[in-house]
Short mmCIF file of C-alpha atoms and ligand atoms in Angstrom, two decimals:
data_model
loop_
_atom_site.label_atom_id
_atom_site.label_comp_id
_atom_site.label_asym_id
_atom_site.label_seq_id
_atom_site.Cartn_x
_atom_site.Cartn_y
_atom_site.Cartn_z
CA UNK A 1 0.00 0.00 0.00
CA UNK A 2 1.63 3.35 -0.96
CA UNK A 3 2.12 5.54 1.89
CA UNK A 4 1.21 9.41 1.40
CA UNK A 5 4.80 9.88 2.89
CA UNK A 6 5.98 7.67 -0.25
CA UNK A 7 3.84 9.77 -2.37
CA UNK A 8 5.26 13.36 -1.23
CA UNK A 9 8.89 12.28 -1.73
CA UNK A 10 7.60 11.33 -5.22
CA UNK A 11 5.90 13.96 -5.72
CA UNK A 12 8.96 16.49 -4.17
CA UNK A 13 11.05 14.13 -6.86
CA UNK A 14 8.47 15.06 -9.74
CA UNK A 15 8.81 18.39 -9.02
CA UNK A 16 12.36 18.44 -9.21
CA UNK A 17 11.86 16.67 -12.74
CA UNK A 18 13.76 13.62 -10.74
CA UNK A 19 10.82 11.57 -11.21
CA UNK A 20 9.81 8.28 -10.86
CA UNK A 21 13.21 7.73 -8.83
CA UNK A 22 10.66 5.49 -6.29
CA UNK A 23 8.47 4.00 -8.69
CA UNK A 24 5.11 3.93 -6.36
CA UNK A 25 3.36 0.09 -6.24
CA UNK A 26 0.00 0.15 -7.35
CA UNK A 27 -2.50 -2.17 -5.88
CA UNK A 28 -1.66 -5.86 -5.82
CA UNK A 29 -1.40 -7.74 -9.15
CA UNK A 30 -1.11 -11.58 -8.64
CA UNK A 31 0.70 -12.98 -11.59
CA UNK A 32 -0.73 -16.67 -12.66
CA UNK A 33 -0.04 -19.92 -10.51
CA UNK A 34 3.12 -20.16 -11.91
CA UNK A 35 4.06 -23.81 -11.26
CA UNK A 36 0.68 -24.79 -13.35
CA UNK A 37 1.49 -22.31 -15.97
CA UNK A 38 1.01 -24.31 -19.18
CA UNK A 39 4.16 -23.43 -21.26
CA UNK A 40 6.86 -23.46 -18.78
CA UNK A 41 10.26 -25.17 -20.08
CA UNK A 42 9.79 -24.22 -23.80
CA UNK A 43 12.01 -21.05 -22.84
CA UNK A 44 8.88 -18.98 -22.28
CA UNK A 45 6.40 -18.33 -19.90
CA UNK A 46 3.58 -16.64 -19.64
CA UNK A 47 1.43 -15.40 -16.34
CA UNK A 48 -2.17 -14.96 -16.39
CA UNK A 49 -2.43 -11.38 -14.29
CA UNK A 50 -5.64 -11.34 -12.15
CA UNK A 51 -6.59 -8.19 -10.61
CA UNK A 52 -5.53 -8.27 -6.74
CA UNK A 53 -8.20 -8.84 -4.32
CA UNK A 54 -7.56 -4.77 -2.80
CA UNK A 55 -7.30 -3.80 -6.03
CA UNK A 56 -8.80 -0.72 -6.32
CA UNK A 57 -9.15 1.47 -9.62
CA UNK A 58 -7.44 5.20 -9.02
CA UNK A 59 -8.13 7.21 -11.86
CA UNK A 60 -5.92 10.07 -10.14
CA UNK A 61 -3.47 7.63 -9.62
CA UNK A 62 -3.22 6.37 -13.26
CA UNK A 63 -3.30 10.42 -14.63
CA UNK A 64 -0.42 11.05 -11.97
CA UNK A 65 1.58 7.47 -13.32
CA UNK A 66 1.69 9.16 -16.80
CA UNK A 67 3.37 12.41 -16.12
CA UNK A 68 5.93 10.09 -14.08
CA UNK A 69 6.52 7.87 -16.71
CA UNK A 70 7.07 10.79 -19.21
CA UNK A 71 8.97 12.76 -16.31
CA UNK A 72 6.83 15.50 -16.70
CA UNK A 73 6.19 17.19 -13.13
CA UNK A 74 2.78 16.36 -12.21
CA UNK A 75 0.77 19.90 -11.35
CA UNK A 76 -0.33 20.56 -7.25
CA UNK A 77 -3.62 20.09 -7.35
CA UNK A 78 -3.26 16.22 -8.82
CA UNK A 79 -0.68 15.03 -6.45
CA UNK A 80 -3.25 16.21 -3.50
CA UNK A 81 -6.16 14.36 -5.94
CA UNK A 82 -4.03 11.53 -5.70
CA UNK A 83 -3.18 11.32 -1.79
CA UNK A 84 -6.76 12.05 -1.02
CA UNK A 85 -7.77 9.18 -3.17
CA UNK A 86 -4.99 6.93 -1.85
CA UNK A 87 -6.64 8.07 1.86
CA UNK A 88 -10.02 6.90 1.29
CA UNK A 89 -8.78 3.98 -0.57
CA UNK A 90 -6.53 2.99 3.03
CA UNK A 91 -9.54 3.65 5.17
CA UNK A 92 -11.66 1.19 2.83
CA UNK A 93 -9.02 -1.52 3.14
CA UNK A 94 -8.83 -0.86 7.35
CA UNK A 95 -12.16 -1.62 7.66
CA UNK A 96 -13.22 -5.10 9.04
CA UNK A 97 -15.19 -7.56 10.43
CA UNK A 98 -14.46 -10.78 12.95
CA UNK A 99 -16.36 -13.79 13.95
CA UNK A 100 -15.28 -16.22 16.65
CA UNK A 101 -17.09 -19.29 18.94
CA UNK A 102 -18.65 -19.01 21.45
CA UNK A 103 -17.99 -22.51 23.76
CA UNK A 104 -20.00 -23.61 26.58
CA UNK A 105 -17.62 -23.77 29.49
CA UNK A 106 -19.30 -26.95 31.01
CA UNK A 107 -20.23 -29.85 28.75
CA UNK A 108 -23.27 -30.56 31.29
CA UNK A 109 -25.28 -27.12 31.42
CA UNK A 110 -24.66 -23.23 29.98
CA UNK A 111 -23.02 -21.58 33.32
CA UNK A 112 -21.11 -19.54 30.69
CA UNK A 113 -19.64 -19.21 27.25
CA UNK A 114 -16.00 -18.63 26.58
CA UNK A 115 -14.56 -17.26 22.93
CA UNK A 116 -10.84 -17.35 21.97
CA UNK A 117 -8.88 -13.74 22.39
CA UNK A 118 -5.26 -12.89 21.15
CA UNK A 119 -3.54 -10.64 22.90
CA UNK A 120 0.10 -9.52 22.16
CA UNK A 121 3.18 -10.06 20.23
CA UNK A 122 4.11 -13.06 20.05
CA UNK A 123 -0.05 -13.38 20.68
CA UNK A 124 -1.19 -15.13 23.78
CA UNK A 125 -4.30 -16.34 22.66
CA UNK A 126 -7.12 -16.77 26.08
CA UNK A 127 -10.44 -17.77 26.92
CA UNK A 128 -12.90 -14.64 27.64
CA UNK A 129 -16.42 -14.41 28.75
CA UNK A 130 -17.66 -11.94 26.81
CA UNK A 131 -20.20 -10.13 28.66
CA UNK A 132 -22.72 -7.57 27.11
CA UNK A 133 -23.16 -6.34 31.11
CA UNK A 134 -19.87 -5.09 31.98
CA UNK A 135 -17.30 -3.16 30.34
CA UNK A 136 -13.86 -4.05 31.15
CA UNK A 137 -11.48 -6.43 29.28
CA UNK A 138 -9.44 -8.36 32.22
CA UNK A 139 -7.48 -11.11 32.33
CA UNK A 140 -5.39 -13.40 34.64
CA UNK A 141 -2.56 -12.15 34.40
CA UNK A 142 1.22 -12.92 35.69
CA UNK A 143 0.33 -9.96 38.35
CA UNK A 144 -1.67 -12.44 40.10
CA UNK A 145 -0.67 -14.64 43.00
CA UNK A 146 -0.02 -18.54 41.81
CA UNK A 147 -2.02 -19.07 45.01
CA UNK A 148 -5.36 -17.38 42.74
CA UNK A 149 -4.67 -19.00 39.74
CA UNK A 150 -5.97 -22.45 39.21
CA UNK A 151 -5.95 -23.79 35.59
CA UNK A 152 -5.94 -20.52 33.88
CA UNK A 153 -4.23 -19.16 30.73
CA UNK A 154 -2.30 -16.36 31.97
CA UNK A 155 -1.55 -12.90 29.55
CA UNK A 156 2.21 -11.90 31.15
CA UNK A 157 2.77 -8.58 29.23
CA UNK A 158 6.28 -8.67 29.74
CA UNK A 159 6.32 -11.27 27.42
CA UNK A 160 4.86 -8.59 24.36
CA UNK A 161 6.60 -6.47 22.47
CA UNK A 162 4.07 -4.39 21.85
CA UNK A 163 2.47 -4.43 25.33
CA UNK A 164 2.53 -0.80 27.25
CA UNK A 165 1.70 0.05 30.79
CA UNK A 166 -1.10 2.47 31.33
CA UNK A 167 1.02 3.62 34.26
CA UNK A 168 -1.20 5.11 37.16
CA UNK A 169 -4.22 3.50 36.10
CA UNK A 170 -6.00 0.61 38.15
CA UNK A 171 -9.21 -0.98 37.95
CA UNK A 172 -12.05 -2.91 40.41
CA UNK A 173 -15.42 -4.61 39.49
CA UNK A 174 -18.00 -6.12 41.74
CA UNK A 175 -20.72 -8.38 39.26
CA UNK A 176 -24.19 -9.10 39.96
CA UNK A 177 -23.05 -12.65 41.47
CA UNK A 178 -20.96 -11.00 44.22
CA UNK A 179 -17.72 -11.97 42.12
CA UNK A 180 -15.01 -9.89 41.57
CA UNK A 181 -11.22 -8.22 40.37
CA UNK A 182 -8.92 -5.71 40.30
CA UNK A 183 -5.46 -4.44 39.25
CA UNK A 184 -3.46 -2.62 36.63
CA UNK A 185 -3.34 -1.64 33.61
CA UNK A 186 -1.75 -2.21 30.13
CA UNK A 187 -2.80 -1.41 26.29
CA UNK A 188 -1.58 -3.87 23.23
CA UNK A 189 -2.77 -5.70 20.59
CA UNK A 190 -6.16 -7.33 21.19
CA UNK A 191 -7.53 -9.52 18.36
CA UNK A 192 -11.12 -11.56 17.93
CA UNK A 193 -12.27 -13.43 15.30
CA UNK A 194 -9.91 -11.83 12.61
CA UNK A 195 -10.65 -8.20 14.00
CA UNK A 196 -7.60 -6.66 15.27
CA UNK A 197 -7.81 -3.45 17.96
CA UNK A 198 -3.97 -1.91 18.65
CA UNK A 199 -3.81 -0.26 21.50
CA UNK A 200 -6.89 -2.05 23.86
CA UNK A 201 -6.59 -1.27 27.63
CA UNK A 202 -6.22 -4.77 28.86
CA UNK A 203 -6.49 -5.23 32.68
CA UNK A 204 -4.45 -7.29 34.28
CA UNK A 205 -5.83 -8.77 37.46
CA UNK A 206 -3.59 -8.46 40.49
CA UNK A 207 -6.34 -10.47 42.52
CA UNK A 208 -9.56 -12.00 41.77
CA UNK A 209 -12.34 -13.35 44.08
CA UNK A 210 -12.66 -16.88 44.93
CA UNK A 211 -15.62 -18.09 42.77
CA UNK A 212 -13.16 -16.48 39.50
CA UNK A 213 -9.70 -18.86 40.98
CA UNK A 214 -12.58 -21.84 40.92
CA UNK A 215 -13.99 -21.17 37.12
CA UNK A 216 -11.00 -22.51 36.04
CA UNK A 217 -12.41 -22.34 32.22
CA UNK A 218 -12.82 -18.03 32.33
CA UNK A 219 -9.54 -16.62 31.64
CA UNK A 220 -11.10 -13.12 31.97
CA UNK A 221 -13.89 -11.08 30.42
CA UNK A 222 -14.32 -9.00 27.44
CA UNK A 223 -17.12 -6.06 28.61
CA UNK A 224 -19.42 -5.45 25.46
CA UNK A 225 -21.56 -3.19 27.59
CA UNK A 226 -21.28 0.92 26.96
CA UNK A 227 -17.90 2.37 27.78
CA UNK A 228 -19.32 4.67 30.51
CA UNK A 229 -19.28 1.66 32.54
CA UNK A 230 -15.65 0.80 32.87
CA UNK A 231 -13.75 0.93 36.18
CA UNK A 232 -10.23 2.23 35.11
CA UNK A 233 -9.13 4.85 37.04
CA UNK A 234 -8.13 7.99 36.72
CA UNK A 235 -9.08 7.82 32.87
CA UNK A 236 -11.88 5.51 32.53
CA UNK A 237 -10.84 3.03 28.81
CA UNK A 238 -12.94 2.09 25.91
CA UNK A 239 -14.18 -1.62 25.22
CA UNK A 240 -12.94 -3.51 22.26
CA UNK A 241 -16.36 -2.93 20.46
CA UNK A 242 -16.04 0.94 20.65
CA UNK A 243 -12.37 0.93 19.89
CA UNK A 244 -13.39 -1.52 16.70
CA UNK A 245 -16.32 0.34 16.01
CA UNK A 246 -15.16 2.83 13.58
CA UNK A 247 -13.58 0.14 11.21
CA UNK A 248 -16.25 -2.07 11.60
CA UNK A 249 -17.92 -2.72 7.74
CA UNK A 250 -21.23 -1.65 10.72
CA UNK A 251 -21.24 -0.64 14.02
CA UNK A 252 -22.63 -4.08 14.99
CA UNK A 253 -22.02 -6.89 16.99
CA UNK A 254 -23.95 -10.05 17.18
CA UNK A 255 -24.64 -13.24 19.87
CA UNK A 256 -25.97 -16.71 18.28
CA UNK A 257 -25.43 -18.42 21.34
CA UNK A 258 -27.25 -21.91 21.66
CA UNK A 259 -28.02 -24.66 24.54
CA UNK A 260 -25.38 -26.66 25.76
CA UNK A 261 -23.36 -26.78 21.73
CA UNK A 262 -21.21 -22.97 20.71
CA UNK A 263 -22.57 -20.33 19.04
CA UNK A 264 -20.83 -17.40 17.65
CA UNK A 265 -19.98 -13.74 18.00
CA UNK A 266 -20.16 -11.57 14.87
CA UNK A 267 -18.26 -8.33 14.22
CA UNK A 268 -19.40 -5.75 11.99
CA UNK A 269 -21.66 -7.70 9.76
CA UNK A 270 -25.37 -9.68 10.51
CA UNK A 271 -24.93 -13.15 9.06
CA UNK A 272 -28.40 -13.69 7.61
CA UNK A 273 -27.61 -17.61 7.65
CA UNK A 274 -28.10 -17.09 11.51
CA UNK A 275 -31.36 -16.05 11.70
CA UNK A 276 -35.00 -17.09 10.18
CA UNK A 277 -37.69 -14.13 9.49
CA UNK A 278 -37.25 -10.68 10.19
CA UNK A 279 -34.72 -9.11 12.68
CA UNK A 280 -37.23 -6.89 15.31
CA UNK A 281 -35.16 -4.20 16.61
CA UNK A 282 -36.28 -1.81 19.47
CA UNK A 283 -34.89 1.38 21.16
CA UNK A 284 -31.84 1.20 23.92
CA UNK A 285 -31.56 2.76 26.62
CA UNK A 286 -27.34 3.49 27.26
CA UNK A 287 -27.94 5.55 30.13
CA UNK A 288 -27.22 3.06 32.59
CA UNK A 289 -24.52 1.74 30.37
CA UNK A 290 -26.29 -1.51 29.87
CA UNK A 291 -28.22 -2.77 26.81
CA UNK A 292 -31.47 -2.10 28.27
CA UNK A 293 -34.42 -2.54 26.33
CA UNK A 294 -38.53 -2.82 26.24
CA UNK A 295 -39.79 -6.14 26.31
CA UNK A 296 -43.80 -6.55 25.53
CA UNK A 297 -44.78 -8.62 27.62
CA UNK A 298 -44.65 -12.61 28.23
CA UNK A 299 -46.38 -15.80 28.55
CA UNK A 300 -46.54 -18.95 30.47
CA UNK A 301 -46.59 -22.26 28.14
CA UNK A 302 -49.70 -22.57 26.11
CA UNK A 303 -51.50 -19.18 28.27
CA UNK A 304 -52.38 -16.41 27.25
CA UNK A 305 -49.46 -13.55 26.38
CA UNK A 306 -50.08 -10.18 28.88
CA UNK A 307 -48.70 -7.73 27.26
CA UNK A 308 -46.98 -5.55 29.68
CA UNK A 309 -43.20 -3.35 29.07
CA UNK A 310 -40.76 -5.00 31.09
CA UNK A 311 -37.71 -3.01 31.08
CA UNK A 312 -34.53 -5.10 31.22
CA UNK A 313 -30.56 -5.46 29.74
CA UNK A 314 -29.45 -8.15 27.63
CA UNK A 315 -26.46 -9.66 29.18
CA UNK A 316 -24.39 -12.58 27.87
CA UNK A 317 -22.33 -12.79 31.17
CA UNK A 318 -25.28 -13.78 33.20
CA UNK A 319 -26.54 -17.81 32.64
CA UNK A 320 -30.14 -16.91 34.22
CA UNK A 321 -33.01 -15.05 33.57
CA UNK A 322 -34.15 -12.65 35.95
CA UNK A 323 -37.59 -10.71 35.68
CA UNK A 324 -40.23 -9.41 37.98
CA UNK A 325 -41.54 -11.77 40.93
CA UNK A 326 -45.22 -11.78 39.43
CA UNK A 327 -44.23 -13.25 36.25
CA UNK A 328 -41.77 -15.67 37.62
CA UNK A 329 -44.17 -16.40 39.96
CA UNK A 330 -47.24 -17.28 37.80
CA UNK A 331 -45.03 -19.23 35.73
CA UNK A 332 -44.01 -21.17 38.50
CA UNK A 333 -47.55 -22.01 39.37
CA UNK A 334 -47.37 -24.12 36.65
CA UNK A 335 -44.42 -26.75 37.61
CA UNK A 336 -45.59 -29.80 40.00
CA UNK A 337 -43.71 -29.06 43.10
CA UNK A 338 -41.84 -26.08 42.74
CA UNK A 339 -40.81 -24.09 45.68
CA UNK A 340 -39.06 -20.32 46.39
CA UNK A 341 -35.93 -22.14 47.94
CA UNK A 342 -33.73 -19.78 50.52
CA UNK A 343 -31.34 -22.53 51.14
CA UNK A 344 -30.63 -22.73 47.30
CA UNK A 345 -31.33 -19.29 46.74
CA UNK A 346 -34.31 -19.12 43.88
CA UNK A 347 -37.21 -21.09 42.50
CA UNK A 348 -36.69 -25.18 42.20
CA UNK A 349 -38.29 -27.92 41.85
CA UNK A 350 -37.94 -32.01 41.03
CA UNK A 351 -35.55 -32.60 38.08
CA UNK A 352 -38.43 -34.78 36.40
CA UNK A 353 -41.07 -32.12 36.26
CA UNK A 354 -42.04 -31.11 33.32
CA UNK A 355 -42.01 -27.45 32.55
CA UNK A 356 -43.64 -25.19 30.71
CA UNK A 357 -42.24 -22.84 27.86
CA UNK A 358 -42.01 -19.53 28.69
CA UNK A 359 -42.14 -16.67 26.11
CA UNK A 360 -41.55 -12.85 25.58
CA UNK A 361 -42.19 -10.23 23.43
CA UNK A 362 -40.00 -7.58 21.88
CA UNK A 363 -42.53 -5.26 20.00
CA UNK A 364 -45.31 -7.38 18.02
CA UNK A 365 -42.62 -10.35 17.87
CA UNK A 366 -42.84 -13.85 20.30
CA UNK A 367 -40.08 -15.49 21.22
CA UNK A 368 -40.06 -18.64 23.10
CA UNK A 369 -37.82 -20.25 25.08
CA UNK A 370 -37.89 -24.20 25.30
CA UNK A 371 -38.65 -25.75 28.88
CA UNK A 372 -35.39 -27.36 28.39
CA UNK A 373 -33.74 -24.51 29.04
CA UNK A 374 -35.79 -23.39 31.89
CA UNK A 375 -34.57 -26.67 33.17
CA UNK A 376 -31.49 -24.68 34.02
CA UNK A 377 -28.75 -27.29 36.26
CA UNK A 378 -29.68 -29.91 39.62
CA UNK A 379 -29.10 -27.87 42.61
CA UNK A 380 -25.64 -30.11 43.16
CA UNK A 381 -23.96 -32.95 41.27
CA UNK A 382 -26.75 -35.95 40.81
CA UNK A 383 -29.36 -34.11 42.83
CA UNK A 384 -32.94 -34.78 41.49
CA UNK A 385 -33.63 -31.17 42.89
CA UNK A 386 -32.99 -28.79 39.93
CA UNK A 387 -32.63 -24.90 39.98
CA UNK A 388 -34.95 -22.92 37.42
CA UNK A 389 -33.43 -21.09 34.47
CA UNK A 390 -35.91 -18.12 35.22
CA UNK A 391 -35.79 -16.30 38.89
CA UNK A 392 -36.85 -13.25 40.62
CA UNK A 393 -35.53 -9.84 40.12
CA UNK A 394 -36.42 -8.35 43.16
CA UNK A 395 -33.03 -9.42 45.20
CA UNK A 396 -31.13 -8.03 41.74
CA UNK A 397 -32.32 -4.64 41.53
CA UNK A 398 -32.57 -4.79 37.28
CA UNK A 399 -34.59 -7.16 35.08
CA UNK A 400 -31.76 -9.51 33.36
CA UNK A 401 -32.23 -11.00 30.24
CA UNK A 402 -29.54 -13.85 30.32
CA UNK A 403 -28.23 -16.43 28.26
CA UNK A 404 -30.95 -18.60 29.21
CA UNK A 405 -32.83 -16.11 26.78
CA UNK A 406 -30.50 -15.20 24.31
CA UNK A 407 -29.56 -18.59 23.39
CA UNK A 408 -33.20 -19.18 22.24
CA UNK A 409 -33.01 -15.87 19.43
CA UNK A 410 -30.14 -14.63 17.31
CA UNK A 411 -29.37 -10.89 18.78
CA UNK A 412 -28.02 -7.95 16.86
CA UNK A 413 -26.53 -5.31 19.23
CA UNK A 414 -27.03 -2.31 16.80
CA UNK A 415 -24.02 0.59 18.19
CA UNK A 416 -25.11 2.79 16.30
CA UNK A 417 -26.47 6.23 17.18
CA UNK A 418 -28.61 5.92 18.51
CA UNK A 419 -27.86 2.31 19.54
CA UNK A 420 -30.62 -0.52 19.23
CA UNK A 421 -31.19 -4.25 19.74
CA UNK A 422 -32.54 -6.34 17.32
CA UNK A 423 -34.23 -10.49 17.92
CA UNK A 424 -34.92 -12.50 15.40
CA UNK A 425 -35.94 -16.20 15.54
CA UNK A 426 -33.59 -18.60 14.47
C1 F63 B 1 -19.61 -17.16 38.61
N1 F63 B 1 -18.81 -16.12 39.20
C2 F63 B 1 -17.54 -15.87 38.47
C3 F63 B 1 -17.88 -15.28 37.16
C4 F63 B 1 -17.69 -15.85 35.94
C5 F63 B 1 -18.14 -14.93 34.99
C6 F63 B 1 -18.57 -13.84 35.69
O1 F63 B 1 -19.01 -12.69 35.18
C7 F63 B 1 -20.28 -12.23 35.47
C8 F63 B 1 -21.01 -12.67 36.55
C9 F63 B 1 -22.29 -12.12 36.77
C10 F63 B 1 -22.74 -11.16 35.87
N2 F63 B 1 -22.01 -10.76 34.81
C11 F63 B 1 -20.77 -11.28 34.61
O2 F63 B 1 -18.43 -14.06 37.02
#
C-alpha cells in the first residue's frame, strides 16, 4: 500500500523533474499460478495477471503514473487528488469484520460461554467471557498470586513487544453474582475473530475473588456493555467494540449463542444464515450503560401472552433469567412441586417435572424459550432437585435478560447512534 509519505517524496522528486526515482506500487497484481502455468520449459512463460483482491481502480493515480513515466512534473492540485484518493482507498481496506465461537464452558449445562482472544506479540491467545453487562477487558494475568490462579491461561505482558503500561491506572469490578477483580493496567494488541484493535486497555488482574480462581475455564472477560461503565481509574478506557467500532464494515455486533453446543460472536456484519424471518429491533436505553431494552410482555406455556413493558438489559455474562416476581411467579404455578428455595437461593423444583415454555415479546414479535432450558442445572452434582433457568428480580435490583434467553433468538446489538437491539428467531 503506498504511503502518502511515499507519495510526497515522489511527488517532491516530480517536481524536481527527478521523477519516478521510487516507482510507487499500485495495488496488488497476482501474476498466474506459476508452477501450473502451461508453457513453462519451452524457454517462455507466460502469467495470467488477475486483478488483486484490494485492487482498487485510481483514476488520479493512473493520470499522476503518466506524467511520471514521461517525467513530466505532475501539477499541485493532482498530487493532492491523488493522496486524497490513496486516503479513502486505506480507510476502505482498514475496515473489518471478525467472527469467533462461542464454547459452553461446562459440557453438562450453559453456566457460561467462553470465545478465543489474542492478545500480544508473540499473541497469547485466552479464553474470555464476553459479557454484554460489563465493560472491562481483564485477564489473569502474571500480576496475580499462583495461590489465585488455578488452571488458567495467563496474559504476562512482559512477554509482548508491543504491550505498554497504562502507568497510574488501576481498575475494580464487583458483578451481579458478588464476584469480583482488580489491578493494573496495560494497552496492546487485542484480536477476535480476525478483528484486530492496537492499543486495547487490557487489565491485568492483580487479585480475583474466589468463585473467578474456581472457574477454572474463564480466563477473563471481554465487557461489550457501553464504555461509561468501565472501572479504570483515573481515565476511565474504551471496550474492544467501541475501539473496533469505527472500522467495523457496521457498528454491529452479534450473539448466536445456543443450549449446551457454541454459538458465535459476529463483528461488523449480521450473518443472515443465523437467523430465520425478520430481525425486530427496538430502542436502547445506554444511560445506565447496559443494553437495556422494552420487552412486551410474556407468557406462560400454552396461556395467554399479557402484554406488559418490562424493562430489562441483555447480558451474555449472566446464565439466568431474571424478571419481575409476578411473572416468575405465575409461571411457577405451573411446575408440579416447585418451591421459592432460601437454602438454594431461587425457584426449584424435582428434576423430572415437566415445565412449561415460557415466552416474551420484543414489539409485536414472540419469542419462546424451550422448557429445556428453563430446566437450568440440579441444585448439586446428581441431585434430582434442579434450579430454574428463570428467577426473581427483586433481590437483583434490574430485570436480566440472560443467556438462558438469548440462546433461544439470534441478537443484533445495533451501536449505532442511537444504539438498538434487534431479535430474530432462528
Ligand atoms: C460465577 N462467578 C464468576 C464469574 C464468571 C463470569 C462472571 O461474570 C459475570 C457474573 C455475573 C454477571 N455478569 C458477569 O463471574
Amino acid at each position: 500500500m503506498v504511503t502518502v509519505t511515499n507519495l510526497v517524496l515522489t511527488a517532491a522528486l516530480a517536481a524536481l523533474g527527478l521523477a519516478s526515482a521510487l516507482p510507487p506500487k499500485i495495488g496488488t497484481i497476482r501474476t498466474g499460478d506459476e508452477k501450473n502455468s502451461p508453457n513453462l520449459g519451452s524457454g517462455r512463460a507466460s502469467f495470467k495477471q488477475v486483478r488483486g483482491s484490494r485492487y482498487r481502480f485510481n483514476g488520479a493515480r493512473a493520470v499522476y503514473k503518466t506524467y511520471l513515466k514521461y517525467g513530466v512534473p505532475a501539477p499541485e492540485d493532482l498530487v493532492k487528488a491523488v493522496a486524497h484518493t490513496d486516503a479513502l482507498y486505506s480507510a476502505e481496506v482498514k475496515r473489518g469484520t471478525g467472527s469467533a465461537a462461542a464454547v459452553p464452558i461446562n459440557a453438562d449445562f450453559d453456566i457460561a460461554y467462553v470465545t478465543p482472544v489474542t492478545l500480544g506479540t508473540p499473541p497469547q491467545t485466552l479464553q474470555l467471557d464476553f459479557d454484554s453487562g460489563s465493560s472491562d477487558l481483564w485477564v489473569f494475568s502474571s500480576h496475580l498470586p499462583t495461590s489465585q490462579i488455578r488452571g488458567q491461561q495467563i496474559y504476562a505482558p512482559n512477554k509482548s513487544s508491543t504491550a505498554k503500561l497504562l502507568d497510574g491506572h488501576s481498575w475494580s469490578i464487583t458483578y451481579g453474582d458478588g464476584s469480583g477483580s482488580r489491578g493494573n493496567v496495560y494497552t496492546d494488541n487485542v484480536t477476535v475473530g480476525g478483528l484486530t484493535v492496537g492499543s486495547q486497555a487490557i487489565e491485568c488482574a492483580q487479585q480475583v475473588s474466589s468463585s473467578f480462581t474456581t472457574e477454572d475455564h474463564i480466563d477473563g472477560l471481554v465487557g461489550l456493555g457501553f464504555s461509561t461503565l468501565n472501572t479504570v481509574s483515573p481515565k476511565s478506557q474504551l471496550t474492544f467494540f467501541d475501539n473496533a467500532k469505527s472500522n467495523l464494515d457496521s457498528p454491529v455486533f452479534t450473539a448466536d449463542l445456543k443450549y449446551k453446543q457454541a454459538g458465535t460472536y459476529d463483528f461488523g456484519f449480521i450473518d443472515e444464515a443465523k437467523y430465520t424471518g425478520e430481525i425486530t429491533y427496538v430502542p436502547v436505553n445506554s444511560d445506565p450503560g447496559y443494553w437495556t431494552f422494552p420487552s412486551s410482555g410474556y407468557a406462560v406455556g400454552s396461556g395467554n401472552f399479557t402484554a406488559s413493558s418490562i424493562s430489562g438489559i441483555a447480558d451474555t455474562g449472566t446464565s439466568l433469567v431474571y424478571l419481575p416476581t409476578a411473572i416468575v411467579t405465575a409461571y411457577y404455578r405451573q411446575v408440579q412441586g416447585a418451591t421459592n428455595s432460601r437454602s438454594y437461593g431461587g425457584y426449584v423444583f424435582p428434576c423430572a417435572s415437566t415445565l412449561p415454555t415460557f415466552t416474551f415479546g420484543v414489539g409485536a414479535a414472540r419469542f419462546t424459550i424451550p422448557a429445556a432450558y428453563l430446566n437450568y442445572a440440579p441444585v448439586t452434582p446428581g441431585s434430582a432437585t434442579c434450579f430454574g433457568g428463570l428467577q426473581s428480580s427483586s433481590g437483583v435490583g434490574i430485570n436480566i435478560w440472560g443467556d438462558v434467553a438469548l440462546k433461544a433468538a439470534f441478537v443484533v446489538f445495533n451501536g449505532g447512534n442511537p444504539p438498538t437491539i434487534g431479535w430474530a428467531a432462528k
